């Protein structure tokens, strides 16, 4: 899954920052692992009260039976940080990745996951239900991405030039390799299938393999619904120029999967398709909004994950098998809980990300200098070009002549 | 698996159509999923007679225990449509993908899979045996690919120019990225291993894990046999120019796997190697034939899948553990059934594909205009270049100077 | 895993040899499979004495229950040959791959794995312990890589030019695509997770799922430790130029995983992090040493696998749960056994590789001619360019005008 996100981001940046984004995605993962190991697991899953746990720091004295769950949660954790790294791509200063990756993976996300998933978590006790993380993972990450990309500001050239007679929105900066985006997306779909299935394995009792197959099938159907919705909206609505856009379809499929996460254990197949369609439509709406607001999010982290996740979280109480559309009595409180959960998630993300990125900005280390941004970070910082010209040219035979 | 096919195709087209093929491969998958969900599953696997089922449209009232099987079959279904999409790459008009993807994935392939795999299917009742789909999947797809690529005609420049003193066959149009072909092939091998193992899980009773390991091991051995056969034939036979061709080896390995599918549950390891060798040789023969007939199949879908699959289907009755070479009495009818099955599969593929593609051709919407074909579809249709020049150039510092 | 190695190597060579390295990596795999099937399995795992087995050649009369293990070992075997293929990339003559791949995968590695892993193997009987192959796989491969790259000599231009006032070490030849390196690395991490988990499944009794989760978690933590160690050493030590190097981090993570293999079933999480850090540091030391010795190993096979593996093998007796740091009595002999094992592994690798590559060198077929090396092997040998210019240019409309 990490791999999928990483390659979508690689494909979406320009060659001059390719090494940078590769490095950042990987650092995210490794820093997140260590941070989650040291603090996150204890906060999220150990004994404690309904807000926070305070045992098993660094897995100390953790029963080996828990390791499998810990491993799974560790991977999940990285998703949040990775989505943010995409939103601030091509301009964030490298050390900032260590800072926010450490804080988000080690503290902010674990606390949230305790509230919503741990058996005694306060949101879960109130009736909040989010099987695969539409809210707890995707909306949280999407909100963080929005806050971060707003504070850091757009890339040079994205909204700068005076647009006389130009399009009503900004200048699109295309990424350098659509096939890598596609590769990332396909890995991501594969990862989602595994993850939504594993959500069951890890979070509840054995013996319910049927839920796993529900989850897998629904994820695939949600992706299909989201992808085709986004594709057709982009083709037939005038705002985006009436093209068959691959990128839009791919992002729509991810939004559809993000939407379907919330109820993928108990949505009927047709309801998964509907959820995916809602997710795809929400993604298109969110992307247009971002464009109007002149917020530059190179990987569309906010529209995909926040809008997709929100549409799924709010529609799940209606569409799941025991939902409001089918049994008025049983889950009529579910929508209220989802709504409350959404507000909590958004606030929590803002409470963490706004100070982190604001402080880094005040310290003047948030963003790379404009010269470096224009020249690209690969040469100056990493001394490693992603595609070195010397490796692509046929070497002259001069050496032979000597 | 889908991912593997997609990347082989991406690598085999030119940059000007890369976005197009990515989009098509993905649309195939999503349209196929929805179509199979709506119609295909009911036709293939629900109660009915030995030709067609008519229950559980859109999975309605489907017992949850069946979802796992349904999911697996859904993925399988997409393979057929994807192989066809490769054969008509770089010239088919986009809406046609929706049409044939919907029909093949929703109706043609499901009916065929009922006949050969469903417990009451008429081919299966007669004794037809095709464990992993050499015939039902690969030959069917290969035939569709041949019909489609014949009707649509070769790409501009492939066989056009008068060849005075040139090679005895057409002008090879190389794809834009061999590493992507390799990536696709490796994903495909990985996918095959999983699929041939899963064939057992999904299609029969639990408790026979041994068959799974047979299937996995044989798939790998078949791929090895096919790859080395194709590599050496290409190197030492004069027709193809005596080169060590990576592409040929890769395609040979896929042909070897397609061949081994038919009996991969019960071939001895040495017999799997032999089957792979036959598959690799059949692939080379098919490719030469296609070249002579001046049919342009950019991804070699027919030689790989039809020839590979056919060689496997027809050799399996001899080579399997209870085969003609070992027990004359038991399975002497097996070869006849395989032969009959092959004829049925070919006819069924032609019955569906010939009308579909002919009607689309008559309507004049089958193929993109020549101008667009020469200029590439990415710019005109998708407004998304796979590798935009602006993302690859170092931006000048002009912006800074202002 | 094979796939991961293949793509790291593809990314690390120059475009002129990309097809060549793809072909070689795949040949390695297929030749290795056949060779292991014919000879390797019998030597390693069949009845025999504590040095060698002599039954079940080509899996003859092998009980089907053993197939799963055989398959797993077959995949593992290829790793050794692949690592060597990277070390001699861009200059080894193609037929040599068949020779050494056949010998290493069919004979040398299987014998070694019998000694260390088979229940009656002499190293195992003495108390040698190497759960996931730090020594038996990684150190062995790393030694082979060193011997091979020393005998074949550096690539033209790597250490040749007189360095007046230049850096104190050679001229780095960058690979052509860092994203492919990253892709390979991520696939490799994924593969390692699976493999270290599967080591348990395949090599011991069922019912100990806890060890699997240990192994998986420790592999990830080891990778994190190794990656960050290498990254910071490269950034803050003067020798390598004070850059944030993605390549270094990636290689450090692989070294960390190689180190953690030895004890990944019984290291506490913190000990896995420490082992990873040791692996990352050993990698940096090994790479500096290689540079000083003017040995050209394009993929850093020796520093990653030998140094990483050695640090893991020697530290495991101290760091594992029942290790010297915790129980003085129980395993005090473990370090001696690891040391003895290391010597045996190194000697065995030299005994095989030195003659193989020396004889090939004497025969004059080891290395491609200098002209071909400078021009690249793709055009001359394979007639397949990885990225053909014709596929990347927008075709002129000349064809249309005719």
PDB file of N, CA and C in Angstrom, chain B residues 38-105:
ATOM      1  N   UNK B  38     -23.260  -7.814 -12.592  1.00  0.00           N
ATOM      2  CA  UNK B  38     -24.656  -7.712 -13.001  1.00  0.00           C
ATOM      3  C   UNK B  38     -25.154  -8.997 -13.667  1.00  0.00           C
ATOM      4  N   UNK B  39     -24.398  -9.493 -14.634  1.00  0.00           N
ATOM      5  CA  UNK B  39     -24.896 -10.602 -15.438  1.00  0.00           C
ATOM      6  C   UNK B  39     -24.046 -11.865 -15.363  1.00  0.00           C
ATOM      7  N   UNK B  40     -22.724 -11.657 -15.423  1.00  0.00           N
ATOM      8  CA  UNK B  40     -21.836 -12.794 -15.637  1.00  0.00           C
ATOM      9  C   UNK B  40     -21.959 -13.880 -14.606  1.00  0.00           C
ATOM     10  N   UNK B  41     -21.951 -13.504 -13.344  1.00  0.00           N
ATOM     11  CA  UNK B  41     -21.981 -14.522 -12.308  1.00  0.00           C
ATOM     12  C   UNK B  41     -23.236 -15.377 -12.417  1.00  0.00           C
ATOM     13  N   UNK B  42     -24.363 -14.712 -12.661  1.00  0.00           N
ATOM     14  CA  UNK B  42     -25.622 -15.441 -12.772  1.00  0.00           C
ATOM     15  C   UNK B  42     -25.555 -16.453 -13.912  1.00  0.00           C
ATOM     16  N   UNK B  43     -25.048 -15.998 -15.050  1.00  0.00           N
ATOM     17  CA  UNK B  43     -24.974 -16.880 -16.210  1.00  0.00           C
ATOM     18  C   UNK B  43     -24.048 -18.055 -15.937  1.00  0.00           C
ATOM     19  N   UNK B  44     -22.943 -17.777 -15.278  1.00  0.00           N
ATOM     20  CA  UNK B  44     -21.930 -18.820 -15.146  1.00  0.00           C
ATOM     21  C   UNK B  44     -22.202 -19.783 -14.004  1.00  0.00           C
ATOM     22  N   UNK B  45     -22.628 -19.302 -12.859  1.00  0.00           N
ATOM     23  CA  UNK B  45     -22.539 -20.132 -11.670  1.00  0.00           C
ATOM     24  C   UNK B  45     -23.835 -20.373 -10.919  1.00  0.00           C
ATOM     25  N   UNK B  46     -24.924 -19.708 -11.325  1.00  0.00           N
ATOM     26  CA  UNK B  46     -26.161 -19.896 -10.554  1.00  0.00           C
ATOM     27  C   UNK B  46     -26.929 -21.119 -11.058  1.00  0.00           C
ATOM     28  N   UNK B  47     -28.000 -21.484 -10.336  1.00  0.00           N
ATOM     29  CA  UNK B  47     -28.818 -22.612 -10.763  1.00  0.00           C
ATOM     30  C   UNK B  47     -29.367 -22.346 -12.156  1.00  0.00           C
ATOM     31  N   UNK B  48     -29.477 -23.395 -12.907  1.00  0.00           N
ATOM     32  CA  UNK B  48     -29.979 -23.262 -14.269  1.00  0.00           C
ATOM     33  C   UNK B  48     -29.770 -24.592 -14.967  1.00  0.00           C
ATOM     34  N   UNK B  49     -29.732 -24.567 -16.301  1.00  0.00           N
ATOM     35  CA  UNK B  49     -29.454 -25.830 -16.993  1.00  0.00           C
ATOM     36  C   UNK B  49     -27.964 -25.936 -17.312  1.00  0.00           C
ATOM     37  N   UNK B  50     -27.600 -26.847 -18.174  1.00  0.00           N
ATOM     38  CA  UNK B  50     -26.180 -27.075 -18.401  1.00  0.00           C
ATOM     39  C   UNK B  50     -25.583 -26.050 -19.373  1.00  0.00           C
ATOM     40  N   UNK B  51     -26.411 -25.124 -19.867  1.00  0.00           N
ATOM     41  CA  UNK B  51     -25.880 -24.108 -20.778  1.00  0.00           C
ATOM     42  C   UNK B  51     -25.810 -22.715 -20.144  1.00  0.00           C
ATOM     43  N   UNK B  52     -26.783 -22.435 -19.295  1.00  0.00           N
ATOM     44  CA  UNK B  52     -26.839 -21.084 -18.771  1.00  0.00           C
ATOM     45  C   UNK B  52     -27.557 -21.077 -17.418  1.00  0.00           C
ATOM     46  N   UNK B  53     -27.155 -20.166 -16.536  1.00  0.00           N
ATOM     47  CA  UNK B  53     -27.858 -19.990 -15.262  1.00  0.00           C
ATOM     48  C   UNK B  53     -28.697 -18.722 -15.312  1.00  0.00           C
ATOM     49  N   UNK B  54     -29.702 -18.632 -14.473  1.00  0.00           N
ATOM     50  CA  UNK B  54     -30.555 -17.438 -14.535  1.00  0.00           C
ATOM     51  C   UNK B  54     -31.018 -16.967 -13.157  1.00  0.00           C
ATOM     52  N   UNK B  55     -30.159 -17.151 -12.176  1.00  0.00           N
ATOM     53  CA  UNK B  55     -30.464 -16.653 -10.841  1.00  0.00           C
ATOM     54  C   UNK B  55     -29.354 -15.723 -10.366  1.00  0.00           C
ATOM     55  N   UNK B  56     -29.629 -15.071  -9.265  1.00  0.00           N
ATOM     56  CA  UNK B  56     -28.626 -14.233  -8.611  1.00  0.00           C
ATOM     57  C   UNK B  56     -28.072 -13.145  -9.519  1.00  0.00           C
ATOM     58  N   UNK B  57     -28.917 -12.536 -10.375  1.00  0.00           N
ATOM     59  CA  UNK B  57     -28.446 -11.375 -11.118  1.00  0.00           C
ATOM     60  C   UNK B  57     -27.950 -10.348 -10.119  1.00  0.00           C
ATOM     61  N   UNK B  58     -26.854  -9.724 -10.410  1.00  0.00           N
ATOM     62  CA  UNK B  58     -26.259  -8.715  -9.512  1.00  0.00           C
ATOM     63  C   UNK B  58     -26.092  -9.238  -8.092  1.00  0.00           C
ATOM     64  N   UNK B  59     -25.784 -10.524  -7.992  1.00  0.00           N
ATOM     65  CA  UNK B  59     -25.564 -11.188  -6.701  1.00  0.00           C
ATOM     66  C   UNK B  59     -26.790 -11.164  -5.791  1.00  0.00           C
ATOM     67  N   UNK B  60     -27.979 -10.894  -6.331  1.00  0.00           N
ATOM     68  CA  UNK B  60     -29.161 -10.821  -5.478  1.00  0.00           C
ATOM     69  C   UNK B  60     -29.383 -12.172  -4.805  1.00  0.00           C
ATOM     70  N   UNK B  61     -29.621 -12.135  -3.513  1.00  0.00           N
ATOM     71  CA  UNK B  61     -29.908 -13.329  -2.718  1.00  0.00           C
ATOM     72  C   UNK B  61     -28.791 -14.370  -2.768  1.00  0.00           C
ATOM     73  N   UNK B  62     -27.604 -13.942  -3.092  1.00  0.00           N
ATOM     74  CA  UNK B  62     -26.496 -14.882  -3.148  1.00  0.00           C
ATOM     75  C   UNK B  62     -26.008 -15.152  -1.723  1.00  0.00           C
ATOM     76  N   UNK B  63     -25.847 -16.427  -1.431  1.00  0.00           N
ATOM     77  CA  UNK B  63     -25.354 -16.780  -0.094  1.00  0.00           C
ATOM     78  C   UNK B  63     -23.946 -16.215   0.084  1.00  0.00           C
ATOM     79  N   UNK B  64     -23.679 -15.615   1.223  1.00  0.00           N
ATOM     80  CA  UNK B  64     -22.361 -14.987   1.434  1.00  0.00           C
ATOM     81  C   UNK B  64     -21.200 -15.963   1.253  1.00  0.00           C
ATOM     82  N   UNK B  65     -21.427 -17.242   1.465  1.00  0.00           N
ATOM     83  CA  UNK B  65     -20.331 -18.202   1.282  1.00  0.00           C
ATOM     84  C   UNK B  65     -19.825 -18.200  -0.155  1.00  0.00           C
ATOM     85  N   UNK B  66     -20.681 -17.785  -1.076  1.00  0.00           N
ATOM     86  CA  UNK B  66     -20.307 -17.818  -2.486  1.00  0.00           C
ATOM     87  C   UNK B  66     -19.508 -16.593  -2.906  1.00  0.00           C
ATOM     88  N   UNK B  67     -19.423 -15.592  -2.038  1.00  0.00           N
ATOM     89  CA  UNK B  67     -18.803 -14.338  -2.441  1.00  0.00           C
ATOM     90  C   UNK B  67     -17.333 -14.514  -2.789  1.00  0.00           C
ATOM     91  N   UNK B  68     -16.675 -15.361  -2.053  1.00  0.00           N
ATOM     92  CA  UNK B  68     -15.257 -15.551  -2.303  1.00  0.00           C
ATOM     93  C   UNK B  68     -15.027 -16.086  -3.710  1.00  0.00           C
ATOM     94  N   UNK B  69     -15.824 -17.085  -4.066  1.00  0.00           N
ATOM     95  CA  UNK B  69     -15.731 -17.646  -5.409  1.00  0.00           C
ATOM     96  C   UNK B  69     -16.068 -16.591  -6.452  1.00  0.00           C
ATOM     97  N   UNK B  70     -17.114 -15.823  -6.159  1.00  0.00           N
ATOM     98  CA  UNK B  70     -17.546 -14.800  -7.108  1.00  0.00           C
ATOM     99  C   UNK B  70     -16.442 -13.784  -7.345  1.00  0.00           C
ATOM    100  N   UNK B  71     -15.757 -13.405  -6.270  1.00  0.00           N
ATOM    101  CA  UNK B  71     -14.677 -12.444  -6.389  1.00  0.00           C
ATOM    102  C   UNK B  71     -13.557 -12.988  -7.272  1.00  0.00           C
ATOM    103  N   UNK B  72     -13.204 -14.218  -7.007  1.00  0.00           N
ATOM    104  CA  UNK B  72     -12.136 -14.844  -7.768  1.00  0.00           C
ATOM    105  C   UNK B  72     -12.489 -14.924  -9.256  1.00  0.00           C
ATOM    106  N   UNK B  73     -13.722 -15.312  -9.535  1.00  0.00           N
ATOM    107  CA  UNK B  73     -14.139 -15.426 -10.929  1.00  0.00           C
ATOM    108  C   UNK B  73     -14.188 -14.068 -11.617  1.00  0.00           C
ATOM    109  N   UNK B  74     -14.515 -13.057 -10.825  1.00  0.00           N
ATOM    110  CA  UNK B  74     -14.581 -11.707 -11.372  1.00  0.00           C
ATOM    111  C   UNK B  74     -13.212 -11.255 -11.876  1.00  0.00           C
ATOM    112  N   UNK B  75     -12.212 -11.548 -11.088  1.00  0.00           N
ATOM    113  CA  UNK B  75     -10.858 -11.184 -11.489  1.00  0.00           C
ATOM    114  C   UNK B  75     -10.455 -11.954 -12.743  1.00  0.00           C
ATOM    115  N   UNK B  76     -10.765 -13.214 -12.744  1.00  0.00           N
ATOM    116  CA  UNK B  76     -10.432 -14.087 -13.866  1.00  0.00           C
ATOM    117  C   UNK B  76     -11.045 -13.561 -15.165  1.00  0.00           C
ATOM    118  N   UNK B  77     -12.287 -13.158 -15.048  1.00  0.00           N
ATOM    119  CA  UNK B  77     -13.037 -12.684 -16.205  1.00  0.00           C
ATOM    120  C   UNK B  77     -12.322 -11.571 -16.941  1.00  0.00           C
ATOM    121  N   UNK B  78     -11.729 -10.680 -16.166  1.00  0.00           N
ATOM    122  CA  UNK B  78     -11.100  -9.521 -16.786  1.00  0.00           C
ATOM    123  C   UNK B  78      -9.947  -9.898 -17.688  1.00  0.00           C
ATOM    124  N   UNK B  79      -9.345 -11.040 -17.408  1.00  0.00           N
ATOM    125  CA  UNK B  79      -8.204 -11.449 -18.210  1.00  0.00           C
ATOM    126  C   UNK B  79      -8.562 -11.514 -19.684  1.00  0.00           C
ATOM    127  N   UNK B  80      -9.701 -12.107 -19.982  1.00  0.00           N
ATOM    128  CA  UNK B  80     -10.097 -12.260 -21.374  1.00  0.00           C
ATOM    129  C   UNK B  80     -10.169 -10.907 -22.077  1.00  0.00           C
ATOM    130  N   UNK B  81     -10.888  -9.968 -21.471  1.00  0.00           N
ATOM    131  CA  UNK B  81     -11.054  -8.673 -22.112  1.00  0.00           C
ATOM    132  C   UNK B  81      -9.719  -7.952 -22.261  1.00  0.00           C
ATOM    133  N   UNK B  82      -8.850  -8.113 -21.271  1.00  0.00           N
ATOM    134  CA  UNK B  82      -7.578  -7.404 -21.316  1.00  0.00           C
ATOM    135  C   UNK B  82      -6.699  -7.888 -22.456  1.00  0.00           C
ATOM    136  N   UNK B  83      -6.685  -9.185 -22.680  1.00  0.00           N
ATOM    137  CA  UNK B  83      -5.846  -9.715 -23.756  1.00  0.00           C
ATOM    138  C   UNK B  83      -6.304  -9.152 -25.099  1.00  0.00           C
ATOM    139  N   UNK B  84      -7.606  -9.046 -25.270  1.00  0.00           N
ATOM    140  CA  UNK B  84      -8.112  -8.445 -26.508  1.00  0.00           C
ATOM    141  C   UNK B  84      -7.686  -6.987 -26.612  1.00  0.00           C
ATOM    142  N   UNK B  85      -7.739  -6.265 -25.517  1.00  0.00           N
ATOM    143  CA  UNK B  85      -7.402  -4.844 -25.579  1.00  0.00           C
ATOM    144  C   UNK B  85      -5.973  -4.638 -26.051  1.00  0.00           C
ATOM    145  N   UNK B  86      -5.085  -5.571 -25.724  1.00  0.00           N
ATOM    146  CA  UNK B  86      -3.720  -5.466 -26.214  1.00  0.00           C
ATOM    147  C   UNK B  86      -3.628  -5.652 -27.721  1.00  0.00           C
ATOM    148  N   UNK B  87      -4.420  -6.586 -28.228  1.00  0.00           N
ATOM    149  CA  UNK B  87      -4.327  -6.916 -29.643  1.00  0.00           C
ATOM    150  C   UNK B  87      -4.787  -5.782 -30.547  1.00  0.00           C
ATOM    151  N   UNK B  88      -5.660  -4.928 -30.042  1.00  0.00           N
ATOM    152  CA  UNK B  88      -6.173  -3.834 -30.857  1.00  0.00           C
ATOM    153  C   UNK B  88      -5.607  -2.488 -30.401  1.00  0.00           C
ATOM    154  N   UNK B  89      -4.527  -2.560 -29.633  1.00  0.00           N
ATOM    155  CA  UNK B  89      -3.948  -1.341 -29.071  1.00  0.00           C
ATOM    156  C   UNK B  89      -3.504  -0.371 -30.157  1.00  0.00           C
ATOM    157  N   UNK B  90      -3.462   0.855 -29.814  1.00  0.00           N
ATOM    158  CA  UNK B  90      -2.964   1.958 -30.635  1.00  0.00           C
ATOM    159  C   UNK B  90      -3.866   2.309 -31.810  1.00  0.00           C
ATOM    160  N   UNK B  91      -5.056   1.678 -31.904  1.00  0.00           N
ATOM    161  CA  UNK B  91      -5.931   2.075 -33.001  1.00  0.00           C
ATOM    162  C   UNK B  91      -7.422   1.964 -32.685  1.00  0.00           C
ATOM    163  N   UNK B  92      -7.820   1.190 -31.666  1.00  0.00           N
ATOM    164  CA  UNK B  92      -9.242   1.054 -31.380  1.00  0.00           C
ATOM    165  C   UNK B  92      -9.784   2.337 -30.761  1.00  0.00           C
ATOM    166  N   UNK B  93     -11.001   2.627 -31.123  1.00  0.00           N
ATOM    167  CA  UNK B  93     -11.686   3.800 -30.592  1.00  0.00           C
ATOM    168  C   UNK B  93     -12.157   3.514 -29.166  1.00  0.00           C
ATOM    169  N   UNK B  94     -12.056   4.497 -28.319  1.00  0.00           N
ATOM    170  CA  UNK B  94     -12.301   4.254 -26.900  1.00  0.00           C
ATOM    171  C   UNK B  94     -13.668   3.655 -26.546  1.00  0.00           C
ATOM    172  N   UNK B  95     -14.782   4.200 -27.066  1.00  0.00           N
ATOM    173  CA  UNK B  95     -16.076   3.646 -26.648  1.00  0.00           C
ATOM    174  C   UNK B  95     -16.231   2.155 -26.966  1.00  0.00           C
ATOM    175  N   UNK B  96     -15.489   1.679 -27.959  1.00  0.00           N
ATOM    176  CA  UNK B  96     -15.582   0.259 -28.294  1.00  0.00           C
ATOM    177  C   UNK B  96     -15.138  -0.626 -27.136  1.00  0.00           C
ATOM    178  N   UNK B  97     -14.240  -0.118 -26.309  1.00  0.00           N
ATOM    179  CA  UNK B  97     -13.810  -0.912 -25.167  1.00  0.00           C
ATOM    180  C   UNK B  97     -14.971  -1.187 -24.230  1.00  0.00           C
ATOM    181  N   UNK B  98     -15.814  -0.163 -24.051  1.00  0.00           N
ATOM    182  CA  UNK B  98     -16.977  -0.362 -23.189  1.00  0.00           C
ATOM    183  C   UNK B  98     -17.870  -1.451 -23.767  1.00  0.00           C
ATOM    184  N   UNK B  99     -18.078  -1.380 -25.083  1.00  0.00           N
ATOM    185  CA  UNK B  99     -19.003  -2.317 -25.727  1.00  0.00           C
ATOM    186  C   UNK B  99     -18.504  -3.752 -25.608  1.00  0.00           C
ATOM    187  N   UNK B 100     -17.289  -4.006 -26.106  1.00  0.00           N
ATOM    188  CA  UNK B 100     -16.878  -5.407 -26.120  1.00  0.00           C
ATOM    189  C   UNK B 100     -16.540  -5.894 -24.717  1.00  0.00           C
ATOM    190  N   UNK B 101     -16.002  -4.982 -23.856  1.00  0.00           N
ATOM    191  CA  UNK B 101     -15.701  -5.386 -22.479  1.00  0.00           C
ATOM    192  C   UNK B 101     -16.958  -5.838 -21.755  1.00  0.00           C
ATOM    193  N   UNK B 102     -18.028  -5.071 -21.975  1.00  0.00           N
ATOM    194  CA  UNK B 102     -19.293  -5.392 -21.334  1.00  0.00           C
ATOM    195  C   UNK B 102     -19.833  -6.732 -21.835  1.00  0.00           C
ATOM    196  N   UNK B 103     -19.790  -6.936 -23.148  1.00  0.00           N
ATOM    197  CA  UNK B 103     -20.365  -8.159 -23.715  1.00  0.00           C
ATOM    198  C   UNK B 103     -19.523  -9.388 -23.406  1.00  0.00           C
ATOM    199  N   UNK B 104     -18.201  -9.253 -23.562  1.00  0.00           N
ATOM    200  CA  UNK B 104     -17.357 -10.434 -23.321  1.00  0.00           C
ATOM    201  C   UNK B 104     -17.350 -10.817 -21.847  1.00  0.00           C
ATOM    202  N   UNK B 105     -17.189  -9.828 -20.965  1.00  0.00           N
ATOM    203  CA  UNK B 105     -17.085 -10.140 -19.543  1.00  0.00           C
ATOM    204  C   UNK B 105     -18.430 -10.498 -18.931  1.00  0.00           C
TER     205      UNK B 105
END
